PDB file of C-alpha atoms in Angstrom:
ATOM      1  CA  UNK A  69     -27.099 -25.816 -48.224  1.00  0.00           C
ATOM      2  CA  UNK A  70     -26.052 -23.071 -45.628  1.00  0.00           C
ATOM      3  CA  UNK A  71     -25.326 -19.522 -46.974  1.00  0.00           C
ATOM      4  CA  UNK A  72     -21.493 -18.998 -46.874  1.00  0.00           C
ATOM      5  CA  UNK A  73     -19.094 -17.445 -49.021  1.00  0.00           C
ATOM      6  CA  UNK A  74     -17.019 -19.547 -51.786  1.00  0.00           C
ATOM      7  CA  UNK A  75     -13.470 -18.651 -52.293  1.00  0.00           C
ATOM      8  CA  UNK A  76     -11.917 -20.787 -54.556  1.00  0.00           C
ATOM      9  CA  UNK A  77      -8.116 -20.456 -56.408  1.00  0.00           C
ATOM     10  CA  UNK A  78      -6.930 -21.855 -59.732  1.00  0.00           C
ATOM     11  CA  UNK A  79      -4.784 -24.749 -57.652  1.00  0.00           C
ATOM     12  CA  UNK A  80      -7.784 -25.775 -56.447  1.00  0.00           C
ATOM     13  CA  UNK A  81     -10.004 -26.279 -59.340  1.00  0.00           C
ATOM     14  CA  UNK A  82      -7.692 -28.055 -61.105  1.00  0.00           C
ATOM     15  CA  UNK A  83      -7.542 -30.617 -58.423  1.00  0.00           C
ATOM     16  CA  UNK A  84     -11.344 -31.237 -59.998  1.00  0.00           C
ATOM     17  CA  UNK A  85     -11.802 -34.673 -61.793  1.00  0.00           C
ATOM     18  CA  UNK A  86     -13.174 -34.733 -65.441  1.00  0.00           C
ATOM     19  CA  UNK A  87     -13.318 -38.002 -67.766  1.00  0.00           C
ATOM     20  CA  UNK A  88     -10.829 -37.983 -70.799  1.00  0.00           C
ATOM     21  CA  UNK A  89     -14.028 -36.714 -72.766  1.00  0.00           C
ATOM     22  CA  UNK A  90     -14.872 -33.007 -73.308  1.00  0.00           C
ATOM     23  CA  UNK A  91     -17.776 -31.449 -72.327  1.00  0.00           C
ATOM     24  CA  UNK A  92     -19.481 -29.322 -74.587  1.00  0.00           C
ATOM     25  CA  UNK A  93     -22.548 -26.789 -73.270  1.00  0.00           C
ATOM     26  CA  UNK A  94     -23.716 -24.295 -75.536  1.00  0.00           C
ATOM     27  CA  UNK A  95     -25.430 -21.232 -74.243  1.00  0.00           C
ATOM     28  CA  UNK A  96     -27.613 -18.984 -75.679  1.00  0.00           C
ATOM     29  CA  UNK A  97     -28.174 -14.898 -74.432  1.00  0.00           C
ATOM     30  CA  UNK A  98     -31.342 -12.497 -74.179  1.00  0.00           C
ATOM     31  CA  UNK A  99     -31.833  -8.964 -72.871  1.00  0.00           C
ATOM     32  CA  UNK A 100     -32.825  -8.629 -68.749  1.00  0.00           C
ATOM     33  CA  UNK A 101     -35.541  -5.902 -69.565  1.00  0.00           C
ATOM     34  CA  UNK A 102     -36.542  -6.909 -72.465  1.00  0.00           C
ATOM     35  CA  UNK A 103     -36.451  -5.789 -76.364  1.00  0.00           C
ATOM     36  CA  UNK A 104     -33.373  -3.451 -76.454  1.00  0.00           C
ATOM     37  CA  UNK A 105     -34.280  -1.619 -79.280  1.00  0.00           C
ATOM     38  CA  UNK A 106     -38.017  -0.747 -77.631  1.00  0.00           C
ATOM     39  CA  UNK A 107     -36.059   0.708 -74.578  1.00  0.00           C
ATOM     40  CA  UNK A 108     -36.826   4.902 -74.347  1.00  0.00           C
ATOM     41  CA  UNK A 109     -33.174   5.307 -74.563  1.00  0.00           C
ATOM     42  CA  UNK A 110     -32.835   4.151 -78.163  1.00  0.00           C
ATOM     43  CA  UNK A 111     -36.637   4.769 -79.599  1.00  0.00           C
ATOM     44  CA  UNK A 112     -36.043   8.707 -78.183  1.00  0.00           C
ATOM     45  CA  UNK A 113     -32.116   8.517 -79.860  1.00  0.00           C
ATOM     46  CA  UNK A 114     -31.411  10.366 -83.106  1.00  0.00           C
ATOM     47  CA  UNK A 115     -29.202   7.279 -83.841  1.00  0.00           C
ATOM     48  CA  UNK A 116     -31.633   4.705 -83.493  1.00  0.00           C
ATOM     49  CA  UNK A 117     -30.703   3.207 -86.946  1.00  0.00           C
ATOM     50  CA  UNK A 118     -27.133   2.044 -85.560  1.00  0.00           C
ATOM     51  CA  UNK A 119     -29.207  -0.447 -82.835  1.00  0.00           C
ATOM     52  CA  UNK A 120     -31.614  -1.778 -85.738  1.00  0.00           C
ATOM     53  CA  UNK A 121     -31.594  -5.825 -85.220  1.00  0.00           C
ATOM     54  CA  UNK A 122     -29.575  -5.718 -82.297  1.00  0.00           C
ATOM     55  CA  UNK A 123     -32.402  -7.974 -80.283  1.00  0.00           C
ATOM     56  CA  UNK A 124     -32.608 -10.628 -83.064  1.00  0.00           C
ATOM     57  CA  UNK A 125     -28.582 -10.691 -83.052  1.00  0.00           C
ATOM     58  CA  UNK A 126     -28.781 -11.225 -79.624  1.00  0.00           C
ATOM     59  CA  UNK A 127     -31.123 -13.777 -79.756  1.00  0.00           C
ATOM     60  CA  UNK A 128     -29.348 -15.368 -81.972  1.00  0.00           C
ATOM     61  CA  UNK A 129     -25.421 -15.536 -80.466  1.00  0.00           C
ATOM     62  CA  UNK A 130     -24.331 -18.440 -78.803  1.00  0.00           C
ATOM     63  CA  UNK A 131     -21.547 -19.368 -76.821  1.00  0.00           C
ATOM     64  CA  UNK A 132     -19.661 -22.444 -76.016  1.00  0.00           C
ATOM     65  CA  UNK A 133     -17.831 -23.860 -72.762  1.00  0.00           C
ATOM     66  CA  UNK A 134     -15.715 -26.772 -73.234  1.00  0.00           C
ATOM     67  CA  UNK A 135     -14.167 -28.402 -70.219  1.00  0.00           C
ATOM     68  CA  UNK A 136     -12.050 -31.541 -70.015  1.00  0.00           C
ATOM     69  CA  UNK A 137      -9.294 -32.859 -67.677  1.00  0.00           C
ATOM     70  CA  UNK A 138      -6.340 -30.204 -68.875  1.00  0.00           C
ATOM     71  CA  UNK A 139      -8.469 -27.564 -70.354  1.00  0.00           C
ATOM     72  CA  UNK A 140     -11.026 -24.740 -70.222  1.00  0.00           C
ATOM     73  CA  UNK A 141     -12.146 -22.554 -73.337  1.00  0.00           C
ATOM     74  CA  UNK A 142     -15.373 -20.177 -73.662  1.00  0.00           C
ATOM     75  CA  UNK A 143     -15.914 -18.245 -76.571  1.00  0.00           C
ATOM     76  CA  UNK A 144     -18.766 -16.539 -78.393  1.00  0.00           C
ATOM     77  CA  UNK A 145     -19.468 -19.299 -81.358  1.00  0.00           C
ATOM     78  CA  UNK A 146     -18.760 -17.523 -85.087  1.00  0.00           C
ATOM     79  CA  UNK A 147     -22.232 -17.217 -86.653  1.00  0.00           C
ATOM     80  CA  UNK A 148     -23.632 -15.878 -89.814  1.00  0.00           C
ATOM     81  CA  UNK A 149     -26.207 -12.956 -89.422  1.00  0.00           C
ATOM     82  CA  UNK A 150     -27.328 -10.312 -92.079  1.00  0.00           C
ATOM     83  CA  UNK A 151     -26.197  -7.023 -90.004  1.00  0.00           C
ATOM     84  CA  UNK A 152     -22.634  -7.304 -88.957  1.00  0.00           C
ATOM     85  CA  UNK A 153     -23.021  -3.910 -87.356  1.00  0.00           C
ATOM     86  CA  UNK A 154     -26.231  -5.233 -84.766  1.00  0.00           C
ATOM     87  CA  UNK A 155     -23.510  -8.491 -84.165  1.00  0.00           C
ATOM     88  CA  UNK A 156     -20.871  -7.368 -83.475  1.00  0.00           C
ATOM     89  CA  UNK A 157     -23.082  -4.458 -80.966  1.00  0.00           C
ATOM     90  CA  UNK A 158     -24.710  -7.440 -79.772  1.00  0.00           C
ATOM     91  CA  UNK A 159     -21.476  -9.180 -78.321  1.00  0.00           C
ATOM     92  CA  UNK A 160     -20.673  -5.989 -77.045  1.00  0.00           C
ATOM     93  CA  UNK A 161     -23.719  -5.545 -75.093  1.00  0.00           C
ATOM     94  CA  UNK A 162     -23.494  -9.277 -73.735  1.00  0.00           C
ATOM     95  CA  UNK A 163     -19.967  -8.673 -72.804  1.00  0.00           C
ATOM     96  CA  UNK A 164     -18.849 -11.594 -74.811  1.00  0.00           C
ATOM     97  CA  UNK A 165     -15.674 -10.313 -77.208  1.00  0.00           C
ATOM     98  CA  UNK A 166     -13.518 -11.714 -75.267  1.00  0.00           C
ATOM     99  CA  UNK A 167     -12.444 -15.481 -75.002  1.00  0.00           C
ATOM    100  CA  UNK A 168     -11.476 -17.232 -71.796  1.00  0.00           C
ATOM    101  CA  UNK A 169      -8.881 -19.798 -71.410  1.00  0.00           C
ATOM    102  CA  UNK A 170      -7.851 -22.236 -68.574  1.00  0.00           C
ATOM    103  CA  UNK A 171      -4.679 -24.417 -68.722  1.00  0.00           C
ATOM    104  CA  UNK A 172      -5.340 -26.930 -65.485  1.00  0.00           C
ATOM    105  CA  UNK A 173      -2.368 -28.561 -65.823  1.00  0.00           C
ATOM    106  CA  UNK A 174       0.201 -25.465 -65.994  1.00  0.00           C
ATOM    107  CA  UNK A 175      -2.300 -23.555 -63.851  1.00  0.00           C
ATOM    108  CA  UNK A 176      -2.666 -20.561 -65.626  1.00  0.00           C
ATOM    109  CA  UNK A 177      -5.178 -18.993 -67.435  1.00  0.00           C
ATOM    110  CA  UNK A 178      -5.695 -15.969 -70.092  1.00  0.00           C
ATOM    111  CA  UNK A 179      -7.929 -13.950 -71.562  1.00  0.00           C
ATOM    112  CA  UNK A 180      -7.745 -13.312 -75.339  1.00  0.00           C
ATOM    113  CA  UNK A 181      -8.996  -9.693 -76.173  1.00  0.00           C
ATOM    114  CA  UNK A 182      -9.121  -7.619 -80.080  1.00  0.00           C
ATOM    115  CA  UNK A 183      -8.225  -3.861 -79.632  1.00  0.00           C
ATOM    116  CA  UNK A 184      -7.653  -2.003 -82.570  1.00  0.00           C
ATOM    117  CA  UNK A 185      -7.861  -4.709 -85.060  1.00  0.00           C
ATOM    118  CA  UNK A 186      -4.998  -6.612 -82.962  1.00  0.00           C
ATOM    119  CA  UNK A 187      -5.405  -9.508 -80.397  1.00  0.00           C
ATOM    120  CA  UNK A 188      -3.672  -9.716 -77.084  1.00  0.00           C
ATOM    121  CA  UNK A 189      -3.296 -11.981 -74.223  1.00  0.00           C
ATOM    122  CA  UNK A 190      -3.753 -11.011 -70.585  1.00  0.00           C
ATOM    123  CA  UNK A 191      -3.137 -13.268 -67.873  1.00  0.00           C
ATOM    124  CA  UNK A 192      -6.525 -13.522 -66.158  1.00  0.00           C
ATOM    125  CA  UNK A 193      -5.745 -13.491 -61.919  1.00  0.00           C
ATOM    126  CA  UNK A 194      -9.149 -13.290 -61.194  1.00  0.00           C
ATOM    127  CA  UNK A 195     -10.245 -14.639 -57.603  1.00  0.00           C
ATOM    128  CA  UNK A 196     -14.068 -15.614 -57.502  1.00  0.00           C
ATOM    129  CA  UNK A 197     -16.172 -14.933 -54.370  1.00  0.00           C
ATOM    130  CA  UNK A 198     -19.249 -16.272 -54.364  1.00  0.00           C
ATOM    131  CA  UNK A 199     -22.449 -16.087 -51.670  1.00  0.00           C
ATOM    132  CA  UNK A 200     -24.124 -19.087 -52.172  1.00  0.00           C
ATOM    133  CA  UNK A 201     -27.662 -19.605 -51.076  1.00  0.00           C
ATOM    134  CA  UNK A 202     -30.259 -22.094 -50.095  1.00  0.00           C
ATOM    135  CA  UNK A 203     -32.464 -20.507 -52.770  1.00  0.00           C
ATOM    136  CA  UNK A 204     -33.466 -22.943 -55.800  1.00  0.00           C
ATOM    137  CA  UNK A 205     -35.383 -23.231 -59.199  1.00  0.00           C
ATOM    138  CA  UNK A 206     -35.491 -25.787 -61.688  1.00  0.00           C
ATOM    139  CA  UNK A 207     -33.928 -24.690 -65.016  1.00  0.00           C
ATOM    140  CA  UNK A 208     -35.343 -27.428 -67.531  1.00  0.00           C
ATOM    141  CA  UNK A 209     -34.748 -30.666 -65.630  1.00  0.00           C
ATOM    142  CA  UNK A 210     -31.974 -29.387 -63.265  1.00  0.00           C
ATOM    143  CA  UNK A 211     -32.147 -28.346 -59.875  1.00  0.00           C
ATOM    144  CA  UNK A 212     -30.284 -25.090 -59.627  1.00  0.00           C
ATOM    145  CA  UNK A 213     -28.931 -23.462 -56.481  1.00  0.00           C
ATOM    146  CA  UNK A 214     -28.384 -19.511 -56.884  1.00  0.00           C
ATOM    147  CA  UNK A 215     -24.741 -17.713 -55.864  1.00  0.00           C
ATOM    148  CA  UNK A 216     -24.012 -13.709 -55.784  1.00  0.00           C
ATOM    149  CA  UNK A 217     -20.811 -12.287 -56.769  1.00  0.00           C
ATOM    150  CA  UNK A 218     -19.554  -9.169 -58.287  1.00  0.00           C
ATOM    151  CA  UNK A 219     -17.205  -8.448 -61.100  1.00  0.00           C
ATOM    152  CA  UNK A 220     -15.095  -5.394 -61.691  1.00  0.00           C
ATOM    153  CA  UNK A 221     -15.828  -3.505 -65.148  1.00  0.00           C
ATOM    154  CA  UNK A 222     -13.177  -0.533 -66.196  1.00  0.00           C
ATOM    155  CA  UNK A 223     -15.257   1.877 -68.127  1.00  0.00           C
ATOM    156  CA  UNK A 224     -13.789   5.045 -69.240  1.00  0.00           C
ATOM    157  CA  UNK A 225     -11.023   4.772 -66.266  1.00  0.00           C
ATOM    158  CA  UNK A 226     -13.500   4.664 -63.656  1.00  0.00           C
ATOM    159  CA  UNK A 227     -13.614   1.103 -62.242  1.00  0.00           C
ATOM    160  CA  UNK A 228     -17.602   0.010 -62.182  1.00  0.00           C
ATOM    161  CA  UNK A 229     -18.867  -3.269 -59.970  1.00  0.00           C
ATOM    162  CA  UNK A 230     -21.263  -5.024 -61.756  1.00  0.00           C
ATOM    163  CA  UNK A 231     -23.498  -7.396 -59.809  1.00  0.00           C
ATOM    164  CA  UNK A 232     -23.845 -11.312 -60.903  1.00  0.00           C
ATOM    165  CA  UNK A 233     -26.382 -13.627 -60.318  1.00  0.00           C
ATOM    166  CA  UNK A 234     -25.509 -16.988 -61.151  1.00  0.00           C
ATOM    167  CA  UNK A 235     -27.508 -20.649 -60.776  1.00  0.00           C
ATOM    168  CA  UNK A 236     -25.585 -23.551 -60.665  1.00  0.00           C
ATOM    169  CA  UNK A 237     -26.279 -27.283 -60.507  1.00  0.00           C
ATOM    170  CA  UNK A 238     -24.439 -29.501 -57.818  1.00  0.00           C
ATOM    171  CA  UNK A 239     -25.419 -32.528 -60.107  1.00  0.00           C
ATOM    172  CA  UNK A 240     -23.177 -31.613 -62.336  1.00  0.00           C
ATOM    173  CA  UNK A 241     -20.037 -31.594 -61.205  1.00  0.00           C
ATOM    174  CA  UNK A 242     -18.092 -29.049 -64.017  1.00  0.00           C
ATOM    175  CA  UNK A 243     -16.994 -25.804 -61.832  1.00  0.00           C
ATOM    176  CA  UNK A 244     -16.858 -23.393 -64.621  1.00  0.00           C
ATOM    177  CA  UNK A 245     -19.535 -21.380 -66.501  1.00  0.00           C
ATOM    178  CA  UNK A 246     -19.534 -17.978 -69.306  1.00  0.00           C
ATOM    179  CA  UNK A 247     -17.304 -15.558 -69.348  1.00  0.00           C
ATOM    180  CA  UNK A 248     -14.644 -17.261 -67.169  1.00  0.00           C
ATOM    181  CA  UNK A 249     -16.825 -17.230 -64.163  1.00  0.00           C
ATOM    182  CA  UNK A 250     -16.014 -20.299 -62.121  1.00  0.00           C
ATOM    183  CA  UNK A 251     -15.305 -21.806 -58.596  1.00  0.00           C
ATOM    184  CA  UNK A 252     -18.810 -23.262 -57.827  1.00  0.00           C
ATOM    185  CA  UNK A 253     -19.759 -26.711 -57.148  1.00  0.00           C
ATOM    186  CA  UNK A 254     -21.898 -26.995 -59.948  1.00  0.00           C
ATOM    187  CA  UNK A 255     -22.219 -26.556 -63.841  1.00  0.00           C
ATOM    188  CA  UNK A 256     -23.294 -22.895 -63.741  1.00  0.00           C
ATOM    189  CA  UNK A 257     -26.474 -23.317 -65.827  1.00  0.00           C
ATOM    190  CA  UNK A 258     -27.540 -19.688 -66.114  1.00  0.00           C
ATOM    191  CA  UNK A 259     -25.429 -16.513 -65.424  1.00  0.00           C
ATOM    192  CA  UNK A 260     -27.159 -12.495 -65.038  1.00  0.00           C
ATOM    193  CA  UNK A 261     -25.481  -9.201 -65.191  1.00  0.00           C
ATOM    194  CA  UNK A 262     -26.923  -5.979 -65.175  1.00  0.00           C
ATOM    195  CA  UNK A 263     -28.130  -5.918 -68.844  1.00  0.00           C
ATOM    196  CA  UNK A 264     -28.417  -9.551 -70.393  1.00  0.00           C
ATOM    197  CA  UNK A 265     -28.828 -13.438 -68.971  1.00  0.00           C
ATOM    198  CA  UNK A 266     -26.821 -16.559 -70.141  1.00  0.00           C
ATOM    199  CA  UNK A 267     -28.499 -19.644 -69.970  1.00  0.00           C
ATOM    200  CA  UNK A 268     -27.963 -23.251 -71.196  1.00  0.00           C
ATOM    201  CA  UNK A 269     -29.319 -24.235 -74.319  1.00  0.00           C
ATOM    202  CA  UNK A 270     -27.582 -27.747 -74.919  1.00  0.00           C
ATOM    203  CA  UNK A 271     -24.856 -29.338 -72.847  1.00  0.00           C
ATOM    204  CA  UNK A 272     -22.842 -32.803 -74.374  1.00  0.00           C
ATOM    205  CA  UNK A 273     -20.065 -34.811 -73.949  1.00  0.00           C
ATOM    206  CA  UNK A 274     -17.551 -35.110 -76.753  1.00  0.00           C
ATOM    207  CA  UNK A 275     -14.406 -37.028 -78.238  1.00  0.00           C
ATOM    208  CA  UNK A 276     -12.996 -33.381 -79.364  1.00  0.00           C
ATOM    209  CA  UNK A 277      -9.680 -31.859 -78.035  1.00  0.00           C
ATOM    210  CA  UNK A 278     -10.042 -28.249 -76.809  1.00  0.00           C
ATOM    211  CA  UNK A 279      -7.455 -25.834 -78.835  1.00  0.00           C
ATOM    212  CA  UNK A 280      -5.717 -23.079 -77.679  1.00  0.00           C
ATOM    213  CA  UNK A 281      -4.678 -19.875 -79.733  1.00  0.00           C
ATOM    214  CA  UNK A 282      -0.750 -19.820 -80.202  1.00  0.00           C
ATOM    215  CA  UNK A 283       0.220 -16.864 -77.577  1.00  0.00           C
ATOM    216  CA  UNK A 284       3.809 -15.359 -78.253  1.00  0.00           C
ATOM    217  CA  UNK A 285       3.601 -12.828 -75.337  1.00  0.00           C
ATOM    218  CA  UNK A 286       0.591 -12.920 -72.136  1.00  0.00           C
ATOM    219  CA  UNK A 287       0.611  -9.383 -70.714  1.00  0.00           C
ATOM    220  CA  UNK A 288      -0.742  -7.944 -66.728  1.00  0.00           C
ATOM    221  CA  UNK A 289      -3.869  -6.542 -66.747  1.00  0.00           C
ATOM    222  CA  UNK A 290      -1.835  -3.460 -65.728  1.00  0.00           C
ATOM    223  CA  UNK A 291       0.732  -3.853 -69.293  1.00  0.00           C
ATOM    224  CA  UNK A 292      -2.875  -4.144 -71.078  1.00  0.00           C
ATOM    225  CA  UNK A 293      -4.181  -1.087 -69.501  1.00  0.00           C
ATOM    226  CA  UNK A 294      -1.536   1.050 -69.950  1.00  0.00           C
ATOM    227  CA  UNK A 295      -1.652  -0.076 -73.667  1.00  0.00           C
ATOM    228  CA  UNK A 296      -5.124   0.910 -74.116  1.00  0.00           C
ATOM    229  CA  UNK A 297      -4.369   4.578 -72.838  1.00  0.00           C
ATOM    230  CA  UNK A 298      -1.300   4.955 -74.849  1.00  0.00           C
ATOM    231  CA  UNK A 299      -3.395   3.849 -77.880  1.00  0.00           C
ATOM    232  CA  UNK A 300      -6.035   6.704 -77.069  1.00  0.00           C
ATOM    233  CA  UNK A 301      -3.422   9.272 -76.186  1.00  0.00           C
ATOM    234  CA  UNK A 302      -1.577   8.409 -79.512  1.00  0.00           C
ATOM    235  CA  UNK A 303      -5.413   8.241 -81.817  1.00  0.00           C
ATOM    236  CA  UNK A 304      -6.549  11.753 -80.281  1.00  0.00           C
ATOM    237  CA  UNK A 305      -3.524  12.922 -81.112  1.00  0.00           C
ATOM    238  CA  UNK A 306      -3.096  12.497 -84.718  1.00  0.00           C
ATOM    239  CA  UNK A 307      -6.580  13.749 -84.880  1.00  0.00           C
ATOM    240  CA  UNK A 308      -5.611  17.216 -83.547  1.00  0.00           C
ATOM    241  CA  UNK A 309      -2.651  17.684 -85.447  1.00  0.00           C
ATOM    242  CA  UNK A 310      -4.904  16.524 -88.489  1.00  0.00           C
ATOM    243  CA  UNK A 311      -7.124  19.103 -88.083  1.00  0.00           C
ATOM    244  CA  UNK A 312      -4.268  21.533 -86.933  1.00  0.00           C
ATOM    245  CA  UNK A 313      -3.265  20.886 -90.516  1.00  0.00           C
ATOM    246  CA  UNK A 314      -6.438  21.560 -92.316  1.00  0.00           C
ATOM    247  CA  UNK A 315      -6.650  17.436 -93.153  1.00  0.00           C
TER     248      UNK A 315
END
């Protein structure tokens, strides 16, 4: 397999061929560098209490793709873990609070994010370019072939490119992965950014139907955006005129 560059668009992928069955492939997540909460940066914090059993609730998420002929979902799977503080840090630091959503048929897709103890819906335009490589490893049983990408991050209104490492298997023929990545020839099997790695734990086929959230309104990125800074403005706001007031 030659190194060239994948550029793939919605109208294409949808053109891909699934049975009327849905497959189901549950990932699980772990840290790059190892234990988080061993890292200088939090033994050396006066804080380090607020990252106590943020490893073991990363260990323990796990997320789930399910792909069929009309549909694509990924979300992080609801779990029950003794610190909801470390979990809900945890899907933070595996950027995996938001959910994913692909309608093949109407060729559209969405991404379903909380803010401020509200949801919204964003329509999700994002075009994947991918450098694929003759470079393999076997992950379990499956021959994996490793692609290179990078995926834009807006993080306190600077715009940050993240790098993505992804390794995908051409024997199975589902061209979607976490986090909404897609647009390889292959199941992508196991998926790196700069902090934590994705990897399959289990994949299946299933008799289930893939459900959708009811969405009243899908905003632009931009509409979302703008949101989020009006939100700010409005919160830092009311907390000067509190303490203008003495409150």
């Amino acid at each position: 397999m030659n190194r060239f560059i994948y550029i793939f668009f919605l109208t294409v992928i949808s053109n891909f061929s699934f049975s009327q069955e849905t497959y189901k492939v549950i990932y699980k997540s772990y840290p790059n560098n190892g234990p988080v909460e061993k890292t200088e940066m939090v033994t050396q914090s006066k804080l380090k209490y607020l990252y106590q059993d943020l490893d073991e609730a990363i260990l323990s998420l796990r997320f789930e793709l399910l792909v069929n002929s009309d549909k694509v979902s990924f979300k992080t799977n609801d779990i029950i873990f003794h610190n909801q503080r470390a979990l809900r840090l945890a899907r933070t630091f595996t950027n995996s609070s938001e959910e994913y959503y692909f309608d093949l048929q109407n060729k559209t897709n969405f991404i379903k994010k909380s803010f401020l103890n509200e949801e919204f819906y964003i329509e999700n335009n994002e075009v994947m370019e991918w450098i694929v490589t003759e470079e393999t490893k076997q992950i379990d049983s499956l021959t994996c072939y490793k692609a290179t990408t990078t995926r834009s991050f807006k993080i306190k209104n600077e715009i940050k490119q993240v790098a993505i490492e992804a390794w995908f298997c051409p024997s199975l023929s589902i061209p979607y992965g976490p986090k909404g990545f897609y647009a390889l020839p292959g199941l992508i099997v196991q998926i790196s950014d700069d902090k934590t790695t994705m990897v399959v734990e289990k994949i299946s086929k299933e008799n289930i139907q893939i459900q959708f959230p009811q969405v009243k309104k899908i905003m632009s990125k931009v509409e979302f955006d703008n949101l989020v800074d009006k939100k700010k403005e409005d919160f830092l706001e009311n907390k000067k005129n509190e303490k203008s007031f003495g409150y």
